[in-house]
Short mmCIF file of N, CA and C in Angstrom, two decimals:
data_model
loop_
_atom_site.label_atom_id
_atom_site.label_comp_id
_atom_site.label_asym_id
_atom_site.label_seq_id
_atom_site.Cartn_x
_atom_site.Cartn_y
_atom_site.Cartn_z
N PHE N 244 220.82 17.82 132.48
CA PHE N 244 221.81 16.83 132.88
C PHE N 244 222.69 17.43 133.97
N SER N 245 223.04 16.62 134.92
CA SER N 245 223.95 17.11 135.95
C SER N 245 225.26 16.33 135.94
N LYS N 246 225.23 15.06 135.56
CA LYS N 246 226.45 14.26 135.50
C LYS N 246 226.25 13.11 134.53
N ILE N 247 227.29 12.82 133.75
CA ILE N 247 227.26 11.67 132.85
C ILE N 247 228.54 10.88 133.09
N TYR N 248 228.38 9.64 133.52
CA TYR N 248 229.51 8.74 133.74
C TYR N 248 229.58 7.83 132.52
N TYR N 249 230.29 8.28 131.48
CA TYR N 249 230.30 7.59 130.19
C TYR N 249 231.34 6.48 130.09
N ASP N 250 232.26 6.40 131.03
CA ASP N 250 233.30 5.36 131.00
C ASP N 250 233.30 4.65 132.34
N SER N 251 232.58 3.54 132.42
CA SER N 251 232.50 2.83 133.69
C SER N 251 233.89 2.41 134.14
N PRO N 252 234.12 2.39 135.45
CA PRO N 252 235.46 2.05 135.95
C PRO N 252 235.85 0.62 135.60
N GLY N 253 237.12 0.41 135.44
CA GLY N 253 237.62 -0.93 135.13
C GLY N 253 237.55 -1.24 133.65
N VAL N 254 237.63 -2.53 133.37
CA VAL N 254 237.62 -3.02 131.98
C VAL N 254 236.18 -3.03 131.47
N ASP N 255 235.98 -2.54 130.25
CA ASP N 255 234.65 -2.59 129.63
C ASP N 255 234.39 -4.02 129.14
N ASN N 256 233.83 -4.84 130.02
CA ASN N 256 233.64 -6.26 129.71
C ASN N 256 232.18 -6.64 129.48
N ARG N 257 231.30 -5.67 129.41
CA ARG N 257 229.87 -5.84 129.14
C ARG N 257 229.11 -6.63 130.20
N THR N 258 229.68 -6.79 131.39
CA THR N 258 228.89 -7.40 132.45
C THR N 258 227.82 -6.40 132.86
N ASN N 259 226.74 -6.87 133.44
CA ASN N 259 225.68 -5.96 133.85
C ASN N 259 226.19 -4.95 134.88
N LEU N 260 227.08 -5.38 135.76
CA LEU N 260 227.67 -4.47 136.74
C LEU N 260 228.41 -3.34 136.03
N SER N 261 229.23 -3.69 135.04
CA SER N 261 229.98 -2.67 134.30
C SER N 261 229.05 -1.77 133.51
N LEU N 262 228.02 -2.34 132.87
CA LEU N 262 227.07 -1.53 132.10
C LEU N 262 226.33 -0.55 133.00
N ASN N 263 225.99 -0.97 134.21
CA ASN N 263 225.24 -0.10 135.11
C ASN N 263 226.11 0.96 135.78
N ARG N 264 227.42 0.83 135.65
CA ARG N 264 228.30 1.88 136.15
C ARG N 264 228.46 2.99 135.11
N GLU N 265 227.86 2.80 133.94
CA GLU N 265 227.75 3.84 132.93
C GLU N 265 226.34 4.42 133.12
N TYR N 266 226.24 5.72 133.42
CA TYR N 266 224.93 6.28 133.72
C TYR N 266 224.87 7.78 133.42
N VAL N 267 223.64 8.26 133.37
CA VAL N 267 223.34 9.68 133.17
C VAL N 267 222.48 10.12 134.34
N GLN N 268 222.76 11.30 134.87
CA GLN N 268 221.91 11.86 135.92
C GLN N 268 221.17 13.08 135.37
N ILE N 269 219.86 13.07 135.58
CA ILE N 269 219.00 14.16 135.15
C ILE N 269 218.43 14.80 136.41
N THR N 270 218.63 16.10 136.56
CA THR N 270 218.19 16.82 137.75
C THR N 270 217.07 17.78 137.40
N ASN N 271 216.00 17.74 138.20
CA ASN N 271 214.90 18.68 138.05
C ASN N 271 215.22 19.87 138.95
N THR N 272 215.65 20.97 138.35
CA THR N 272 216.02 22.16 139.11
C THR N 272 214.81 23.07 139.34
N GLY N 273 213.64 22.65 138.87
CA GLY N 273 212.44 23.47 139.01
C GLY N 273 211.77 23.28 140.36
N ARG N 274 210.63 23.94 140.50
CA ARG N 274 209.87 23.91 141.75
C ARG N 274 208.69 22.95 141.68
N ARG N 275 208.47 22.35 140.51
CA ARG N 275 207.35 21.43 140.33
C ARG N 275 207.85 20.08 139.84
N SER N 276 207.11 19.05 140.18
CA SER N 276 207.40 17.70 139.69
C SER N 276 207.19 17.68 138.18
N ILE N 277 208.00 16.89 137.48
CA ILE N 277 207.89 16.77 136.03
C ILE N 277 207.42 15.36 135.68
N ASN N 278 206.41 15.26 134.82
CA ASN N 278 205.97 13.97 134.31
C ASN N 278 206.87 13.64 133.13
N LEU N 279 207.72 12.63 133.27
CA LEU N 279 208.68 12.27 132.23
C LEU N 279 208.10 11.33 131.17
N THR N 280 206.86 10.92 131.32
CA THR N 280 206.25 10.02 130.35
C THR N 280 206.25 10.68 128.97
N GLY N 281 206.79 9.99 128.01
CA GLY N 281 206.90 10.51 126.65
C GLY N 281 208.20 11.24 126.37
N TRP N 282 209.00 11.51 127.41
CA TRP N 282 210.30 12.14 127.22
C TRP N 282 211.28 11.08 126.71
N THR N 283 212.32 11.51 126.00
CA THR N 283 213.33 10.58 125.52
C THR N 283 214.73 11.05 125.89
N LEU N 284 215.58 10.07 126.09
CA LEU N 284 217.01 10.26 126.31
C LEU N 284 217.69 9.59 125.13
N ARG N 285 218.60 10.27 124.46
CA ARG N 285 219.23 9.70 123.27
C ARG N 285 220.67 10.17 123.14
N ASP N 286 221.40 9.49 122.26
CA ASP N 286 222.76 9.91 121.93
C ASP N 286 222.83 10.19 120.44
N THR N 287 224.02 10.53 119.95
CA THR N 287 224.18 10.87 118.54
C THR N 287 224.12 9.64 117.63
N SER N 288 224.26 8.45 118.18
CA SER N 288 224.17 7.22 117.39
C SER N 288 222.75 6.67 117.33
N ARG N 289 221.79 7.46 117.79
CA ARG N 289 220.38 7.12 117.74
C ARG N 289 219.97 6.01 118.71
N HIS N 290 220.71 5.83 119.79
CA HIS N 290 220.23 5.00 120.89
C HIS N 290 219.16 5.84 121.58
N ILE N 291 217.95 5.33 121.72
CA ILE N 291 216.86 6.13 122.28
C ILE N 291 216.19 5.35 123.40
N LEU N 292 216.00 6.01 124.54
CA LEU N 292 215.28 5.43 125.67
C LEU N 292 214.06 6.29 125.96
N ALA N 293 212.87 5.67 125.98
CA ALA N 293 211.65 6.37 126.36
C ALA N 293 211.56 6.38 127.88
N LEU N 294 211.40 7.56 128.45
CA LEU N 294 211.32 7.69 129.91
C LEU N 294 209.86 7.64 130.36
N THR N 295 209.66 7.28 131.60
CA THR N 295 208.34 7.27 132.22
C THR N 295 208.48 7.73 133.66
N GLY N 296 207.36 7.95 134.31
CA GLY N 296 207.36 8.29 135.73
C GLY N 296 207.49 9.78 135.97
N ARG N 297 207.64 10.12 137.22
CA ARG N 297 207.73 11.51 137.64
C ARG N 297 209.11 11.79 138.25
N LEU N 298 209.56 13.01 138.06
CA LEU N 298 210.80 13.46 138.68
C LEU N 298 210.44 14.64 139.58
N PRO N 299 210.43 14.41 140.90
CA PRO N 299 210.04 15.48 141.83
C PRO N 299 210.97 16.69 141.75
N ALA N 300 210.45 17.83 142.13
CA ALA N 300 211.23 19.07 142.16
C ALA N 300 212.47 18.89 143.03
N GLY N 301 213.60 19.35 142.52
CA GLY N 301 214.83 19.30 143.28
C GLY N 301 215.49 17.93 143.35
N LYS N 302 214.94 16.94 142.68
CA LYS N 302 215.48 15.57 142.75
C LYS N 302 216.22 15.22 141.47
N THR N 303 217.02 14.15 141.57
CA THR N 303 217.81 13.65 140.46
C THR N 303 217.43 12.21 140.19
N THR N 304 217.29 11.87 138.92
CA THR N 304 217.10 10.48 138.55
C THR N 304 218.37 10.01 137.85
N THR N 305 218.74 8.77 138.09
CA THR N 305 219.92 8.19 137.48
C THR N 305 219.48 7.12 136.49
N VAL N 306 219.91 7.25 135.24
CA VAL N 306 219.56 6.29 134.19
C VAL N 306 220.80 5.47 133.89
N HIS N 307 220.75 4.18 134.29
CA HIS N 307 221.86 3.25 134.08
C HIS N 307 221.71 2.59 132.71
N THR N 308 222.82 2.26 132.09
CA THR N 308 222.79 1.63 130.77
C THR N 308 222.30 0.19 130.83
N GLY N 309 222.68 -0.56 131.84
CA GLY N 309 222.38 -2.00 131.89
C GLY N 309 220.97 -2.34 132.33
N ARG N 310 220.81 -3.58 132.79
CA ARG N 310 219.51 -4.10 133.18
C ARG N 310 219.27 -3.89 134.67
N GLY N 311 218.00 -3.73 135.01
CA GLY N 311 217.61 -3.56 136.40
C GLY N 311 216.13 -3.28 136.48
N THR N 312 215.64 -3.07 137.68
CA THR N 312 214.23 -2.76 137.91
C THR N 312 214.08 -1.27 138.16
N ASN N 313 213.31 -0.61 137.30
CA ASN N 313 213.09 0.83 137.47
C ASN N 313 212.52 1.10 138.86
N GLY N 314 213.05 2.13 139.50
CA GLY N 314 212.58 2.50 140.83
C GLY N 314 213.32 1.81 141.96
N GLN N 315 214.27 0.91 141.63
CA GLN N 315 215.04 0.22 142.67
C GLN N 315 216.52 0.43 142.42
N PRO N 316 217.18 1.23 143.22
CA PRO N 316 216.63 2.07 144.28
C PRO N 316 215.78 3.21 143.70
N ALA N 317 215.12 3.95 144.60
CA ALA N 317 214.24 5.05 144.18
C ALA N 317 214.98 6.00 143.25
N GLN N 318 214.27 6.49 142.25
CA GLN N 318 214.78 7.43 141.25
C GLN N 318 215.90 6.87 140.39
N HIS N 319 215.99 5.54 140.29
CA HIS N 319 216.94 4.92 139.36
C HIS N 319 216.14 4.22 138.27
N ARG N 320 216.62 4.40 137.04
CA ARG N 320 215.99 3.77 135.87
C ARG N 320 217.07 3.02 135.10
N TYR N 321 216.62 2.08 134.27
CA TYR N 321 217.57 1.22 133.56
C TYR N 321 217.22 1.17 132.07
N TRP N 322 218.25 1.30 131.24
CA TRP N 322 218.10 1.28 129.79
C TRP N 322 217.78 -0.14 129.32
N GLN N 323 218.19 -1.14 130.09
CA GLN N 323 218.01 -2.56 129.77
C GLN N 323 218.87 -2.98 128.58
N SER N 324 219.98 -2.30 128.39
CA SER N 324 220.87 -2.59 127.27
C SER N 324 221.91 -3.63 127.65
N ARG N 325 222.33 -4.40 126.68
CA ARG N 325 223.41 -5.37 126.86
C ARG N 325 224.72 -4.87 126.24
N ALA N 326 224.70 -3.60 125.82
CA ALA N 326 225.90 -2.97 125.23
C ALA N 326 225.99 -1.54 125.76
N TYR N 327 227.18 -0.99 125.74
CA TYR N 327 227.40 0.38 126.19
C TYR N 327 226.70 1.36 125.25
N VAL N 328 226.18 2.43 125.79
CA VAL N 328 225.48 3.45 125.00
C VAL N 328 226.39 4.64 124.74
N TRP N 329 227.06 5.12 125.78
CA TRP N 329 227.82 6.37 125.69
C TRP N 329 229.25 6.10 125.24
N ASN N 330 229.70 6.80 124.23
CA ASN N 330 231.05 6.62 123.70
C ASN N 330 232.09 7.26 124.60
N ASN N 331 233.12 6.51 124.94
CA ASN N 331 234.18 7.03 125.81
C ASN N 331 234.97 8.14 125.15
N THR N 332 235.06 8.12 123.83
CA THR N 332 235.87 9.10 123.11
C THR N 332 235.14 10.41 122.85
N GLY N 333 233.86 10.45 123.14
CA GLY N 333 233.07 11.66 122.95
C GLY N 333 231.68 11.32 122.45
N ASP N 334 230.70 12.06 122.90
CA ASP N 334 229.31 11.80 122.54
C ASP N 334 228.48 12.99 122.98
N THR N 335 227.21 12.94 122.69
CA THR N 335 226.27 13.96 123.14
C THR N 335 225.03 13.27 123.67
N ALA N 336 224.63 13.62 124.87
CA ALA N 336 223.37 13.14 125.45
C ALA N 336 222.33 14.22 125.18
N ILE N 337 221.15 13.79 124.75
CA ILE N 337 220.08 14.73 124.40
C ILE N 337 218.82 14.31 125.14
N LEU N 338 218.18 15.26 125.78
CA LEU N 338 216.93 15.03 126.49
C LEU N 338 215.84 15.81 125.78
N ARG N 339 214.75 15.10 125.39
CA ARG N 339 213.62 15.75 124.72
C ARG N 339 212.35 15.50 125.50
N ASP N 340 211.48 16.51 125.52
CA ASP N 340 210.21 16.36 126.22
C ASP N 340 209.20 15.60 125.36
N SER N 341 207.97 15.46 125.86
CA SER N 341 206.96 14.66 125.17
C SER N 341 206.52 15.27 123.84
N ARG N 342 206.82 16.53 123.60
CA ARG N 342 206.52 17.16 122.31
C ARG N 342 207.69 17.02 121.33
N GLY N 343 208.80 16.44 121.79
CA GLY N 343 209.97 16.30 120.94
C GLY N 343 210.91 17.49 120.99
N THR N 344 210.61 18.44 121.84
CA THR N 344 211.45 19.63 121.98
C THR N 344 212.67 19.31 122.83
N GLN N 345 213.84 19.69 122.35
CA GLN N 345 215.07 19.44 123.12
C GLN N 345 215.05 20.30 124.37
N VAL N 346 215.18 19.64 125.51
CA VAL N 346 215.16 20.31 126.81
C VAL N 346 216.58 20.57 127.29
N ASP N 347 217.49 19.65 127.00
CA ASP N 347 218.87 19.78 127.46
C ASP N 347 219.75 18.89 126.60
N SER N 348 221.03 19.21 126.59
CA SER N 348 222.02 18.35 125.94
C SER N 348 223.35 18.54 126.67
N CYS N 349 224.20 17.55 126.52
CA CYS N 349 225.52 17.61 127.13
C CYS N 349 226.49 16.89 126.20
N THR N 350 227.56 17.55 125.83
CA THR N 350 228.55 16.99 124.92
C THR N 350 229.89 16.89 125.65
N TRP N 351 230.63 15.83 125.35
CA TRP N 351 231.95 15.67 125.95
C TRP N 351 232.92 15.07 124.96
N ALA N 352 234.18 15.25 125.26
CA ALA N 352 235.28 14.60 124.55
C ALA N 352 236.08 13.87 125.61
N ARG N 353 236.85 12.93 125.21
CA ARG N 353 237.61 12.12 126.16
C ARG N 353 238.48 13.02 127.01
N ASP N 354 238.22 13.05 128.31
CA ASP N 354 239.09 13.81 129.21
C ASP N 354 239.21 13.10 130.55
N GLU N 355 238.10 12.62 131.08
CA GLU N 355 238.12 11.88 132.34
C GLU N 355 237.14 10.72 132.20
N ASP N 356 236.69 10.18 133.31
CA ASP N 356 235.74 9.08 133.26
C ASP N 356 234.29 9.57 133.26
N PHE N 357 234.09 10.85 133.55
CA PHE N 357 232.75 11.39 133.58
C PHE N 357 232.81 12.87 133.24
N THR N 358 231.65 13.43 133.00
CA THR N 358 231.56 14.85 132.75
C THR N 358 230.42 15.43 133.58
N ARG N 359 230.61 16.63 134.04
CA ARG N 359 229.53 17.33 134.74
C ARG N 359 228.93 18.32 133.75
N CYS N 360 227.64 18.28 133.67
CA CYS N 360 226.93 19.21 132.80
C CYS N 360 226.05 20.08 133.68
N GLU N 361 226.01 21.34 133.36
CA GLU N 361 225.14 22.23 134.12
C GLU N 361 223.70 21.90 133.76
N PRO N 362 222.85 21.74 134.77
CA PRO N 362 221.44 21.51 134.45
C PRO N 362 220.88 22.68 133.65
N ALA N 363 219.95 22.38 132.75
CA ALA N 363 219.33 23.44 131.96
C ALA N 363 218.62 24.39 132.90
N PRO N 364 218.68 25.69 132.59
CA PRO N 364 217.98 26.65 133.46
C PRO N 364 216.48 26.43 133.39
N VAL N 365 215.83 26.67 134.50
CA VAL N 365 214.37 26.56 134.55
C VAL N 365 213.80 27.76 133.81
N PRO N 366 212.89 27.49 132.85
CA PRO N 366 212.32 28.64 132.13
C PRO N 366 211.56 29.55 133.10
N THR N 367 211.74 30.83 132.92
CA THR N 367 211.03 31.80 133.76
C THR N 367 210.18 32.68 132.86
N ARG N 368 209.13 33.20 133.42
CA ARG N 368 208.26 34.09 132.65
C ARG N 368 209.00 35.39 132.42
N THR N 369 209.03 35.84 131.18
CA THR N 369 209.72 37.07 130.85
C THR N 369 208.77 38.24 131.07
N VAL N 370 209.24 39.20 131.80
CA VAL N 370 208.47 40.41 132.07
C VAL N 370 209.05 41.50 131.20
N PRO N 371 208.20 42.17 130.38
CA PRO N 371 208.75 43.23 129.52
C PRO N 371 209.31 44.36 130.37
N PRO N 372 210.34 45.01 129.88
CA PRO N 372 210.92 46.11 130.66
C PRO N 372 209.90 47.24 130.81
N ALA N 373 210.00 47.94 131.93
CA ALA N 373 209.10 49.07 132.18
C ALA N 373 209.39 50.17 131.17
N THR N 374 208.34 50.88 130.78
CA THR N 374 208.52 51.99 129.86
C THR N 374 209.20 53.14 130.61
N ALA N 375 210.20 53.67 130.00
CA ALA N 375 210.93 54.78 130.64
C ALA N 375 210.05 56.02 130.64
N VAL N 376 210.05 56.70 131.74
CA VAL N 376 209.29 57.94 131.87
C VAL N 376 210.30 59.08 131.89
N THR N 377 210.11 60.00 130.97
CA THR N 377 211.00 61.15 130.91
C THR N 377 210.35 62.32 131.60
N ALA N 378 211.08 62.97 132.47
CA ALA N 378 210.55 64.14 133.17
C ALA N 378 210.36 65.26 132.17
N ILE N 379 209.20 65.89 132.23
CA ILE N 379 208.92 67.02 131.35
C ILE N 379 209.05 68.28 132.19
N PRO N 380 209.86 69.20 131.75
CA PRO N 380 210.03 70.42 132.55
C PRO N 380 208.71 71.18 132.62
N THR N 381 208.47 71.79 133.75
CA THR N 381 207.24 72.57 133.93
C THR N 381 207.43 74.01 133.50
N SER N 382 208.65 74.38 133.18
CA SER N 382 208.88 75.77 132.79
C SER N 382 210.14 75.85 131.96
N THR N 383 210.20 76.86 131.16
CA THR N 383 211.42 77.11 130.41
C THR N 383 212.16 78.31 130.98
N SER N 384 211.70 78.78 132.14
CA SER N 384 212.30 79.94 132.78
C SER N 384 213.68 79.58 133.28
N THR N 385 214.58 80.51 133.15
CA THR N 385 215.92 80.31 133.67
C THR N 385 216.20 81.35 134.74
N SER N 386 215.17 81.70 135.46
CA SER N 386 215.32 82.72 136.50
C SER N 386 216.36 82.29 137.51
N ALA N 387 217.24 83.19 137.81
CA ALA N 387 218.27 82.90 138.79
C ALA N 387 217.94 83.51 140.13
N GLU N 388 216.79 84.14 140.23
CA GLU N 388 216.44 84.77 141.51
C GLU N 388 215.97 83.74 142.47
N PRO N 389 216.59 83.68 143.68
CA PRO N 389 216.14 82.72 144.66
C PRO N 389 214.74 83.04 145.13
N GLY N 390 213.95 82.01 145.35
CA GLY N 390 212.61 82.16 145.87
C GLY N 390 211.59 82.53 144.82
N VAL N 391 211.98 82.73 143.56
CA VAL N 391 211.03 83.09 142.52
C VAL N 391 210.62 81.82 141.79
N GLU N 392 209.34 81.55 141.81
CA GLU N 392 208.82 80.35 141.16
C GLU N 392 208.65 80.64 139.66
N PRO N 393 208.98 79.67 138.83
CA PRO N 393 208.75 79.88 137.40
C PRO N 393 207.24 79.86 137.12
N PRO N 394 206.78 80.56 136.09
CA PRO N 394 205.37 80.57 135.79
C PRO N 394 204.88 79.19 135.35
N ALA N 395 203.63 78.90 135.69
CA ALA N 395 203.06 77.60 135.30
C ALA N 395 202.74 77.60 133.82
N LEU N 396 202.87 76.46 133.21
CA LEU N 396 202.54 76.32 131.78
C LEU N 396 201.06 76.11 131.65
N GLU N 397 200.48 76.70 130.64
CA GLU N 397 199.06 76.50 130.38
C GLU N 397 198.89 75.34 129.40
N GLY N 398 197.72 74.73 129.46
CA GLY N 398 197.45 73.81 128.42
C GLY N 398 197.17 72.49 128.80
#
């Protein structure tokens, strides 16, 4: 999530214009397009929206609460709801992938008309740390004579 506008401006009068001013923005911070088919967007009150389509790398999709035509404008989707989804006094938006694994969440309490959420970090492949190499002394000689090489160890 990058931004959630949970309190549409003006009076909450349930007009489609007001409902569509309540929205969630989901940003793909990765380098590859994501197939959102089977992914879900939900809140703590169990309002659930099944997502579809693709979200290109580096792009943001905006999910409006009200009615509209998905893809108009580009990267805009509509919940098709006739009631507000996000609670003005506080709520949690949850994004799950097609396996049901939580990908991101954003929680807020009443403070302003919207909240900015940091997009979830893109998973990276973990590389195990390199094994430390300890230098092994080649001699136990403590000769203080300059130019005298310590004897080589056998074995």
